[in-house]
């Protein structure tokens, strides 16, 4: 694959790339750069973390990246997830890897790195200290969104440590590319700012879109609050489709979802089509009675936008089609957790845990 083809594939992942010129230069010098992403093990996985993450990571690997996935157990501990129980957090981490395996992520070409392992390295702690020494307290506090929190929500000293650790992770993993969500942008930019001072490589930041939850978008002028409220979140189960939700539960949640007629912007079902369903399927069929025009085949996302905005697709019919498509994509995951004994035991444990924000 030539550089332009690689860049084109990565543009499909990145809602924002800082910077495109640096990415081109990177591929020119290093055909197989190291890209990393990380997740807090903090409860059952929803489709943004599962299906959408698998799609994006696979594209990065196809573009030639060597991918490292950080299972950020210590970060979740610092952020008081699972009531601050590290053992439970690590069980959730193992469950997450099983979900990714079943969801089609190319796990054979991913290096899974546990924060619990690299915190044993003295050089890592030196990097954390260097990040802290070269950052102001206010600058660190402004990264609070990476923990799913507003600045005013930061209550524990460990949450200050969190941002320093996440910034140090980038350098410790020798990442050329950070490939995380738009909600992680602030700490990735911090790493770019600190890299010259620390004499380290400045990472290219590729930030993917944050998938909406099922509810109606909040009305507020606070952009940070709006971003936190709109994204799919496991702390609000009714707003999310989880990877092992039953067929009927997926249908029920989708049928209750916010879905304004003739409107694609801020419509969660339009997002699921764009970022998940049409990434896996070339077309979907909207099933309708003959008196309403009969079945309607939608050939990709652009075709959907045109027909939906013209009023050719009723929201109720769209919901049915989206629910059917999601259930088709989730079925292999459900089967894996039914038939694989280890996966089933992990899911049972995780399902019994209380999710703490």
mmCIF file of C-alpha atoms in Angstrom:
data_model
loop_
_atom_site.group_PDB
_atom_site.id
_atom_site.type_symbol
_atom_site.label_atom_id
_atom_site.label_comp_id
_atom_site.label_asym_id
_atom_site.label_seq_id
_atom_site.Cartn_x
_atom_site.Cartn_y
_atom_site.Cartn_z
ATOM 1 C CA UNK A 1 0.000 0.000 0.000
ATOM 2 C CA UNK A 2 1.472 3.378 -0.994
ATOM 3 C CA UNK A 3 1.547 6.356 1.370
ATOM 4 C CA UNK A 4 -1.466 8.096 -0.173
ATOM 5 C CA UNK A 5 -3.560 4.950 0.216
ATOM 6 C CA UNK A 6 -2.455 4.641 3.861
ATOM 7 C CA UNK A 7 -3.338 8.281 4.510
ATOM 8 C CA UNK A 8 -6.729 7.800 2.860
ATOM 9 C CA UNK A 9 -7.496 4.858 5.146
ATOM 10 C CA UNK A 10 -6.455 6.759 8.253
ATOM 11 C CA UNK A 11 -8.588 9.743 7.224
ATOM 12 C CA UNK A 12 -11.553 7.377 7.517
ATOM 13 C CA UNK A 13 -10.612 6.914 11.184
ATOM 14 C CA UNK A 14 -9.595 10.431 12.172
ATOM 15 C CA UNK A 15 -12.187 13.134 12.693
ATOM 16 C CA UNK A 16 -9.139 15.304 13.382
ATOM 17 C CA UNK A 17 -5.487 14.662 12.488
ATOM 18 C CA UNK A 18 -2.711 16.741 14.078
ATOM 19 C CA UNK A 19 -1.083 17.118 11.667
ATOM 20 C CA UNK A 20 -1.640 15.618 8.235
ATOM 21 C CA UNK A 21 1.762 16.797 6.992
ATOM 22 C CA UNK A 22 3.479 15.138 9.976
ATOM 23 C CA UNK A 23 1.580 11.912 9.299
ATOM 24 C CA UNK A 24 2.775 11.873 5.682
ATOM 25 C CA UNK A 25 6.342 12.551 6.821
ATOM 26 C CA UNK A 26 6.072 9.768 9.409
ATOM 27 C CA UNK A 27 4.979 7.166 6.860
ATOM 28 C CA UNK A 28 7.697 8.324 4.500
ATOM 29 C CA UNK A 29 10.362 7.672 7.138
ATOM 30 C CA UNK A 30 8.747 4.746 8.961
ATOM 31 C CA UNK A 31 6.443 2.427 6.945
ATOM 32 C CA UNK A 32 5.224 0.689 10.120
ATOM 33 C CA UNK A 33 4.803 3.329 12.843
ATOM 34 C CA UNK A 34 3.625 2.448 16.340
ATOM 35 C CA UNK A 35 0.033 3.493 17.043
ATOM 36 C CA UNK A 36 -1.625 3.182 20.428
ATOM 37 C CA UNK A 37 -5.034 3.418 22.002
ATOM 38 C CA UNK A 38 -6.102 2.726 25.566
ATOM 39 C CA UNK A 39 -9.244 1.984 27.548
ATOM 40 C CA UNK A 40 -10.230 2.113 31.178
ATOM 41 C CA UNK A 41 -11.703 -1.231 32.230
ATOM 42 C CA UNK A 42 -14.810 0.224 33.805
ATOM 43 C CA UNK A 43 -17.779 -2.021 33.087
ATOM 44 C CA UNK A 44 -19.539 -3.767 30.232
ATOM 45 C CA UNK A 45 -18.468 -2.665 26.770
ATOM 46 C CA UNK A 46 -20.819 -0.775 24.473
ATOM 47 C CA UNK A 47 -20.790 -0.701 20.673
ATOM 48 C CA UNK A 48 -18.635 2.435 20.464
ATOM 49 C CA UNK A 49 -15.841 0.627 22.313
ATOM 50 C CA UNK A 50 -16.544 -2.733 20.715
ATOM 51 C CA UNK A 51 -17.734 -2.607 17.104
ATOM 52 C CA UNK A 52 -16.532 0.887 16.259
ATOM 53 C CA UNK A 53 -13.158 0.390 17.950
ATOM 54 C CA UNK A 54 -12.615 -2.875 16.052
ATOM 55 C CA UNK A 55 -13.361 -1.131 12.746
ATOM 56 C CA UNK A 56 -10.948 1.731 13.451
ATOM 57 C CA UNK A 57 -8.107 -0.388 14.824
ATOM 58 C CA UNK A 58 -8.332 -2.777 11.882
ATOM 59 C CA UNK A 59 -8.021 0.162 9.482
ATOM 60 C CA UNK A 60 -4.917 1.395 11.309
ATOM 61 C CA UNK A 61 -3.368 -2.079 11.098
ATOM 62 C CA UNK A 62 -4.277 -2.346 7.401
ATOM 63 C CA UNK A 63 -2.516 1.005 6.870
ATOM 64 C CA UNK A 64 0.658 -0.601 8.213
ATOM 65 C CA UNK A 65 0.640 0.515 11.839
ATOM 66 C CA UNK A 66 1.984 -1.677 14.618
ATOM 67 C CA UNK A 67 -0.792 -1.335 17.155
ATOM 68 C CA UNK A 68 -0.478 -1.302 20.932
ATOM 69 C CA UNK A 69 -3.626 -1.393 23.059
ATOM 70 C CA UNK A 70 -3.155 -0.160 26.611
ATOM 71 C CA UNK A 71 -5.434 -1.799 29.150
ATOM 72 C CA UNK A 72 -5.440 1.145 31.527
ATOM 73 C CA UNK A 73 -6.174 -0.653 34.793
ATOM 74 C CA UNK A 74 -4.188 1.730 37.010
ATOM 75 C CA UNK A 75 -5.871 4.691 35.344
ATOM 76 C CA UNK A 76 -9.287 3.228 36.125
ATOM 77 C CA UNK A 77 -8.087 2.703 39.699
ATOM 78 C CA UNK A 78 -6.991 6.347 39.916
ATOM 79 C CA UNK A 79 -10.386 7.369 38.521
ATOM 80 C CA UNK A 80 -12.232 5.331 41.192
ATOM 81 C CA UNK A 81 -13.855 2.928 38.722
ATOM 82 C CA UNK A 82 -15.285 -0.287 40.165
ATOM 83 C CA UNK A 83 -15.200 1.480 43.564
ATOM 84 C CA UNK A 84 -11.416 1.605 43.292
ATOM 85 C CA UNK A 85 -11.064 -2.205 43.374
ATOM 86 C CA UNK A 86 -8.005 -2.981 41.200
ATOM 87 C CA UNK A 87 -8.719 -6.722 41.120
ATOM 88 C CA UNK A 88 -12.206 -6.138 39.714
ATOM 89 C CA UNK A 89 -10.821 -3.615 37.235
ATOM 90 C CA UNK A 90 -8.383 -6.228 35.936
ATOM 91 C CA UNK A 91 -11.173 -8.788 35.515
ATOM 92 C CA UNK A 92 -13.017 -6.194 33.420
ATOM 93 C CA UNK A 93 -9.853 -5.714 31.348
ATOM 94 C CA UNK A 94 -9.726 -9.431 30.531
ATOM 95 C CA UNK A 95 -13.417 -9.343 29.610
ATOM 96 C CA UNK A 96 -12.774 -6.404 27.247
ATOM 97 C CA UNK A 97 -10.108 -8.331 25.360
ATOM 98 C CA UNK A 98 -12.572 -11.205 24.902
ATOM 99 C CA UNK A 99 -15.138 -8.768 23.480
ATOM 100 C CA UNK A 100 -12.608 -7.359 21.019
ATOM 101 C CA UNK A 101 -11.614 -10.875 19.978
ATOM 102 C CA UNK A 102 -15.247 -11.785 19.263
ATOM 103 C CA UNK A 103 -16.075 -8.486 17.547
ATOM 104 C CA UNK A 104 -13.624 -9.021 14.705
ATOM 105 C CA UNK A 105 -10.724 -6.919 15.934
ATOM 106 C CA UNK A 106 -7.419 -8.201 14.524
ATOM 107 C CA UNK A 107 -6.120 -9.155 17.978
ATOM 108 C CA UNK A 108 -3.358 -11.341 16.532
ATOM 109 C CA UNK A 109 -1.674 -8.176 15.260
ATOM 110 C CA UNK A 110 -2.152 -6.136 18.438
ATOM 111 C CA UNK A 111 0.154 -5.959 21.437
ATOM 112 C CA UNK A 112 -1.965 -5.672 24.567
ATOM 113 C CA UNK A 113 -0.102 -3.758 27.261
ATOM 114 C CA UNK A 114 -1.341 -3.662 30.853
ATOM 115 C CA UNK A 115 -0.604 -0.512 32.813
ATOM 116 C CA UNK A 116 -0.109 -2.793 35.819
ATOM 117 C CA UNK A 117 2.959 -4.193 34.063
ATOM 118 C CA UNK A 118 4.603 -1.014 32.861
ATOM 119 C CA UNK A 119 4.212 0.774 36.219
ATOM 120 C CA UNK A 120 6.832 -1.705 37.458
ATOM 121 C CA UNK A 121 9.398 0.027 35.248
ATOM 122 C CA UNK A 122 11.322 2.812 37.030
ATOM 123 C CA UNK A 123 11.782 4.633 33.705
ATOM 124 C CA UNK A 124 8.000 4.945 33.418
ATOM 125 C CA UNK A 125 7.779 6.714 36.761
ATOM 126 C CA UNK A 126 10.573 9.053 35.681
ATOM 127 C CA UNK A 127 8.448 9.980 32.655
ATOM 128 C CA UNK A 128 5.395 10.577 34.862
ATOM 129 C CA UNK A 129 7.505 12.880 37.040
ATOM 130 C CA UNK A 130 8.873 14.712 33.997
ATOM 131 C CA UNK A 131 5.344 15.321 32.722
ATOM 132 C CA UNK A 132 4.260 16.590 36.145
ATOM 133 C CA UNK A 133 7.327 18.810 36.572
ATOM 134 C CA UNK A 134 6.807 20.460 33.221
ATOM 135 C CA UNK A 135 3.045 21.047 33.558
ATOM 136 C CA UNK A 136 1.092 23.489 35.672
ATOM 137 C CA UNK A 137 -1.687 22.241 37.921
ATOM 138 C CA UNK A 138 -4.246 24.220 35.930
ATOM 139 C CA UNK A 139 -3.005 22.688 32.669
ATOM 140 C CA UNK A 140 -3.468 19.187 34.079
ATOM 141 C CA UNK A 141 -6.910 19.994 35.490
ATOM 142 C CA UNK A 142 -8.029 21.186 32.052
ATOM 143 C CA UNK A 143 -7.518 17.637 30.739
ATOM 144 C CA UNK A 144 -10.307 16.332 33.009
ATOM 145 C CA UNK A 145 -12.475 15.373 30.034
ATOM 146 C CA UNK A 146 -10.173 12.389 29.378
ATOM 147 C CA UNK A 147 -11.691 10.794 32.501
ATOM 148 C CA UNK A 148 -15.244 11.562 31.404
ATOM 149 C CA UNK A 149 -15.409 14.470 33.825
ATOM 150 C CA UNK A 150 -15.674 18.241 33.841
ATOM 151 C CA UNK A 151 -12.937 20.254 35.546
ATOM 152 C CA UNK A 152 -15.292 20.896 38.476
ATOM 153 C CA UNK A 153 -15.759 17.130 38.978
ATOM 154 C CA UNK A 154 -12.115 16.491 39.877
ATOM 155 C CA UNK A 155 -12.111 15.686 43.580
ATOM 156 C CA UNK A 156 -9.220 13.277 44.189
ATOM 157 C CA UNK A 157 -5.475 13.788 43.908
ATOM 158 C CA UNK A 158 -5.284 10.497 42.004
ATOM 159 C CA UNK A 159 -7.210 12.145 39.172
ATOM 160 C CA UNK A 160 -4.369 14.643 38.770
ATOM 161 C CA UNK A 161 -1.962 11.712 38.596
ATOM 162 C CA UNK A 162 -4.157 10.118 35.903
ATOM 163 C CA UNK A 163 -3.402 12.789 33.292
ATOM 164 C CA UNK A 164 0.332 12.674 34.026
ATOM 165 C CA UNK A 165 0.286 8.895 33.614
ATOM 166 C CA UNK A 166 -1.671 8.979 30.366
ATOM 167 C CA UNK A 167 0.711 11.533 28.903
ATOM 168 C CA UNK A 168 3.700 9.420 30.021
ATOM 169 C CA UNK A 169 2.093 6.309 28.480
ATOM 170 C CA UNK A 170 2.543 7.813 25.020
ATOM 171 C CA UNK A 171 6.281 8.224 25.492
ATOM 172 C CA UNK A 172 6.795 4.963 27.380
ATOM 173 C CA UNK A 173 5.085 2.990 24.607
ATOM 174 C CA UNK A 174 7.216 4.871 22.049
ATOM 175 C CA UNK A 175 4.022 5.710 20.191
ATOM 176 C CA UNK A 176 4.380 7.561 16.902
ATOM 177 C CA UNK A 177 0.602 7.930 16.699
ATOM 178 C CA UNK A 178 -2.048 8.354 19.383
ATOM 179 C CA UNK A 179 -5.333 6.980 18.068
ATOM 180 C CA UNK A 180 -7.976 7.771 20.672
ATOM 181 C CA UNK A 181 -11.328 9.524 20.794
ATOM 182 C CA UNK A 182 -11.925 13.251 20.512
ATOM 183 C CA UNK A 183 -12.551 13.237 24.276
ATOM 184 C CA UNK A 184 -8.869 12.326 24.791
ATOM 185 C CA UNK A 185 -7.581 15.135 22.592
ATOM 186 C CA UNK A 186 -6.406 17.430 25.405
ATOM 187 C CA UNK A 187 -3.861 15.031 26.886
ATOM 188 C CA UNK A 188 -2.572 14.049 23.442
ATOM 189 C CA UNK A 189 -1.993 17.704 22.624
ATOM 190 C CA UNK A 190 -0.250 18.067 26.000
ATOM 191 C CA UNK A 191 2.135 15.287 24.942
ATOM 192 C CA UNK A 192 2.890 17.165 21.722
ATOM 193 C CA UNK A 193 3.609 20.329 23.697
ATOM 194 C CA UNK A 194 5.900 18.581 26.183
ATOM 195 C CA UNK A 195 7.798 16.365 23.742
ATOM 196 C CA UNK A 196 10.404 18.974 22.638
ATOM 197 C CA UNK A 197 11.107 19.934 26.265
ATOM 198 C CA UNK A 198 11.602 16.287 27.209
ATOM 199 C CA UNK A 199 13.688 15.557 24.108
ATOM 200 C CA UNK A 200 11.159 12.999 22.892
ATOM 201 C CA UNK A 201 9.253 12.349 19.668
ATOM 202 C CA UNK A 202 6.138 14.462 19.155
ATOM 203 C CA UNK A 203 3.220 12.090 18.433
ATOM 204 C CA UNK A 204 0.803 12.514 15.560
ATOM 205 C CA UNK A 205 -2.698 12.784 17.058
ATOM 206 C CA UNK A 206 -5.493 10.954 15.256
ATOM 207 C CA UNK A 207 -8.777 11.507 17.091
ATOM 208 C CA UNK A 208 -11.813 9.465 16.146
ATOM 209 C CA UNK A 209 -15.445 10.531 16.399
ATOM 210 C CA UNK A 210 -17.317 9.987 19.669
ATOM 211 C CA UNK A 211 -20.445 7.943 19.015
ATOM 212 C CA UNK A 212 -23.672 9.477 20.328
ATOM 213 C CA UNK A 213 -25.835 7.905 22.981
ATOM 214 C CA UNK A 214 -29.459 7.055 22.263
ATOM 215 C CA UNK A 215 -31.024 10.087 23.932
ATOM 216 C CA UNK A 216 -31.900 13.539 22.683
ATOM 217 C CA UNK A 217 -28.881 15.886 22.629
ATOM 218 C CA UNK A 218 -28.602 18.213 25.607
ATOM 219 C CA UNK A 219 -29.231 21.901 25.061
ATOM 220 C CA UNK A 220 -26.339 23.843 26.573
ATOM 221 C CA UNK A 221 -23.734 26.397 25.549
ATOM 222 C CA UNK A 222 -21.109 24.502 27.556
ATOM 223 C CA UNK A 223 -19.365 22.575 24.768
ATOM 224 C CA UNK A 224 -17.439 20.327 27.147
ATOM 225 C CA UNK A 225 -20.571 19.393 29.076
ATOM 226 C CA UNK A 226 -22.475 18.808 25.824
ATOM 227 C CA UNK A 227 -19.747 16.468 24.531
ATOM 228 C CA UNK A 228 -19.761 14.471 27.783
ATOM 229 C CA UNK A 229 -23.548 14.193 27.854
ATOM 230 C CA UNK A 230 -24.006 13.296 24.180
ATOM 231 C CA UNK A 231 -21.512 10.439 23.913
ATOM 232 C CA UNK A 232 -22.513 6.848 24.534
ATOM 233 C CA UNK A 233 -21.792 6.054 28.180
ATOM 234 C CA UNK A 234 -21.913 2.869 30.234
ATOM 235 C CA UNK A 235 -22.767 4.920 33.333
ATOM 236 C CA UNK A 236 -26.155 5.552 31.690
ATOM 237 C CA UNK A 237 -27.198 2.069 30.483
ATOM 238 C CA UNK A 238 -30.369 3.293 28.765
ATOM 239 C CA UNK A 239 -28.238 5.482 26.477
ATOM 240 C CA UNK A 240 -26.031 2.661 25.256
ATOM 241 C CA UNK A 241 -26.158 -0.568 23.263
ATOM 242 C CA UNK A 242 -23.897 -3.080 24.997
ATOM 243 C CA UNK A 243 -21.988 -5.780 23.151
ATOM 244 C CA UNK A 244 -23.825 -8.654 24.849
ATOM 245 C CA UNK A 245 -27.294 -7.079 24.992
ATOM 246 C CA UNK A 246 -29.967 -9.552 23.903
ATOM 247 C CA UNK A 247 -31.714 -9.290 20.542
ATOM 248 C CA UNK A 248 -34.890 -8.045 22.206
ATOM 249 C CA UNK A 249 -33.081 -5.533 24.412
ATOM 250 C CA UNK A 250 -31.315 -4.021 21.400
ATOM 251 C CA UNK A 251 -34.666 -3.684 19.613
ATOM 252 C CA UNK A 252 -36.270 -2.121 22.680
ATOM 253 C CA UNK A 253 -33.505 0.445 23.150
ATOM 254 C CA UNK A 254 -33.414 1.397 19.475
ATOM 255 C CA UNK A 255 -37.195 1.789 19.265
ATOM 256 C CA UNK A 256 -37.029 4.258 22.189
ATOM 257 C CA UNK A 257 -34.091 6.174 20.706
ATOM 258 C CA UNK A 258 -34.165 9.809 19.677
ATOM 259 C CA UNK A 259 -34.635 9.884 15.892
ATOM 260 C CA UNK A 260 -36.016 13.147 14.407
ATOM 261 C CA UNK A 261 -37.728 12.799 11.030
ATOM 262 C CA UNK A 262 -35.827 14.073 7.960
ATOM 263 C CA UNK A 263 -32.899 15.104 10.183
ATOM 264 C CA UNK A 264 -29.476 13.459 10.114
ATOM 265 C CA UNK A 265 -27.521 15.913 12.278
ATOM 266 C CA UNK A 266 -27.378 14.859 15.936
ATOM 267 C CA UNK A 267 -29.424 11.758 15.101
ATOM 268 C CA UNK A 268 -27.885 8.737 16.884
ATOM 269 C CA UNK A 269 -29.270 6.209 14.422
ATOM 270 C CA UNK A 270 -27.678 8.089 11.532
ATOM 271 C CA UNK A 271 -24.382 7.894 13.435
ATOM 272 C CA UNK A 272 -24.666 4.133 13.933
ATOM 273 C CA UNK A 273 -25.235 3.747 10.200
ATOM 274 C CA UNK A 274 -22.277 5.950 9.297
ATOM 275 C CA UNK A 275 -19.681 4.726 11.755
ATOM 276 C CA UNK A 276 -20.647 1.072 12.225
ATOM 277 C CA UNK A 277 -23.268 -0.478 9.967
ATOM 278 C CA UNK A 278 -22.131 0.890 6.593
ATOM 279 C CA UNK A 279 -18.539 0.134 7.579
ATOM 280 C CA UNK A 280 -19.521 -3.548 7.718
ATOM 281 C CA UNK A 281 -22.353 -3.745 5.164
ATOM 282 C CA UNK A 282 -22.667 -2.289 1.666
ATOM 283 C CA UNK A 283 -26.436 -1.910 1.905
ATOM 284 C CA UNK A 284 -29.436 -2.332 4.173
ATOM 285 C CA UNK A 285 -33.099 -2.865 3.390
ATOM 286 C CA UNK A 286 -35.842 -0.745 4.896
ATOM 287 C CA UNK A 287 -38.815 -3.077 5.126
ATOM 288 C CA UNK A 288 -42.158 -1.403 4.436
ATOM 289 C CA UNK A 289 -45.670 -2.555 3.488
ATOM 290 C CA UNK A 290 -46.564 -2.260 -0.207
ATOM 291 C CA UNK A 291 -49.043 0.527 0.552
ATOM 292 C CA UNK A 292 -46.088 2.623 1.750
ATOM 293 C CA UNK A 293 -43.926 1.852 -1.271
ATOM 294 C CA UNK A 294 -42.589 -1.584 -0.408
ATOM 295 C CA UNK A 295 -39.052 -2.445 0.653
ATOM 296 C CA UNK A 296 -36.394 0.215 0.055
ATOM 297 C CA UNK A 297 -32.725 -0.685 -0.426
ATOM 298 C CA UNK A 298 -30.196 1.848 0.920
ATOM 299 C CA UNK A 299 -26.828 1.699 -0.860
ATOM 300 C CA UNK A 300 -24.435 3.227 1.650
ATOM 301 C CA UNK A 301 -24.459 6.223 3.954
ATOM 302 C CA UNK A 302 -24.719 8.986 1.343
ATOM 303 C CA UNK A 303 -27.744 7.278 -0.182
ATOM 304 C CA UNK A 304 -29.291 7.049 3.283
ATOM 305 C CA UNK A 305 -28.782 10.780 3.960
ATOM 306 C CA UNK A 306 -30.428 11.767 0.671
ATOM 307 C CA UNK A 307 -33.450 9.527 1.109
ATOM 308 C CA UNK A 308 -33.927 10.246 4.811
ATOM 309 C CA UNK A 309 -33.764 14.023 4.418
ATOM 310 C CA UNK A 310 -36.256 13.760 1.541
ATOM 311 C CA UNK A 311 -38.658 11.981 3.893
ATOM 312 C CA UNK A 312 -38.574 8.681 1.984
ATOM 313 C CA UNK A 313 -37.723 6.764 5.174
ATOM 314 C CA UNK A 314 -39.964 6.927 8.254
ATOM 315 C CA UNK A 315 -38.120 7.000 11.626
ATOM 316 C CA UNK A 316 -39.963 3.878 12.826
ATOM 317 C CA UNK A 317 -38.879 1.926 9.728
ATOM 318 C CA UNK A 318 -35.317 3.196 10.156
ATOM 319 C CA UNK A 319 -35.267 2.014 13.761
ATOM 320 C CA UNK A 320 -36.332 -1.471 12.734
ATOM 321 C CA UNK A 321 -33.586 -1.679 10.097
ATOM 322 C CA UNK A 322 -30.884 -0.356 12.431
ATOM 323 C CA UNK A 323 -31.890 -2.773 15.204
ATOM 324 C CA UNK A 324 -31.768 -5.719 12.776
ATOM 325 C CA UNK A 325 -28.343 -4.704 11.455
ATOM 326 C CA UNK A 326 -26.854 -4.188 14.915
ATOM 327 C CA UNK A 327 -28.203 -7.516 16.098
ATOM 328 C CA UNK A 328 -26.604 -9.205 13.083
ATOM 329 C CA UNK A 329 -23.233 -7.665 13.984
ATOM 330 C CA UNK A 330 -23.569 -8.470 17.696
ATOM 331 C CA UNK A 331 -24.617 -12.096 17.293
ATOM 332 C CA UNK A 332 -21.022 -13.488 17.010
ATOM 333 C CA UNK A 333 -20.169 -11.733 20.279
ATOM 334 C CA UNK A 334 -23.209 -13.176 22.044
ATOM 335 C CA UNK A 335 -22.322 -16.637 20.743
ATOM 336 C CA UNK A 336 -18.718 -16.319 21.928
ATOM 337 C CA UNK A 337 -19.844 -15.473 25.458
ATOM 338 C CA UNK A 338 -22.322 -18.346 25.441
ATOM 339 C CA UNK A 339 -19.997 -21.041 24.115
ATOM 340 C CA UNK A 340 -16.582 -20.039 25.504
ATOM 341 C CA UNK A 341 -16.440 -21.013 29.175
ATOM 342 C CA UNK A 342 -13.737 -18.513 30.154
ATOM 343 C CA UNK A 343 -15.522 -15.668 28.374
ATOM 344 C CA UNK A 344 -18.821 -16.616 29.998
ATOM 345 C CA UNK A 345 -17.272 -16.610 33.480
ATOM 346 C CA UNK A 346 -15.708 -13.190 32.866
ATOM 347 C CA UNK A 347 -19.048 -11.761 31.696
ATOM 348 C CA UNK A 348 -20.838 -13.162 34.752
ATOM 349 C CA UNK A 349 -18.309 -11.500 37.059
ATOM 350 C CA UNK A 350 -18.409 -8.172 35.236
ATOM 351 C CA UNK A 351 -22.226 -8.208 35.167
ATOM 352 C CA UNK A 352 -22.252 -8.602 38.947
ATOM 353 C CA UNK A 353 -20.065 -5.532 39.522
ATOM 354 C CA UNK A 354 -21.489 -2.137 40.325
ATOM 355 C CA UNK A 355 -20.442 0.474 37.763
ATOM 356 C CA UNK A 356 -19.118 3.621 39.443
ATOM 357 C CA UNK A 357 -18.664 6.863 37.572
#
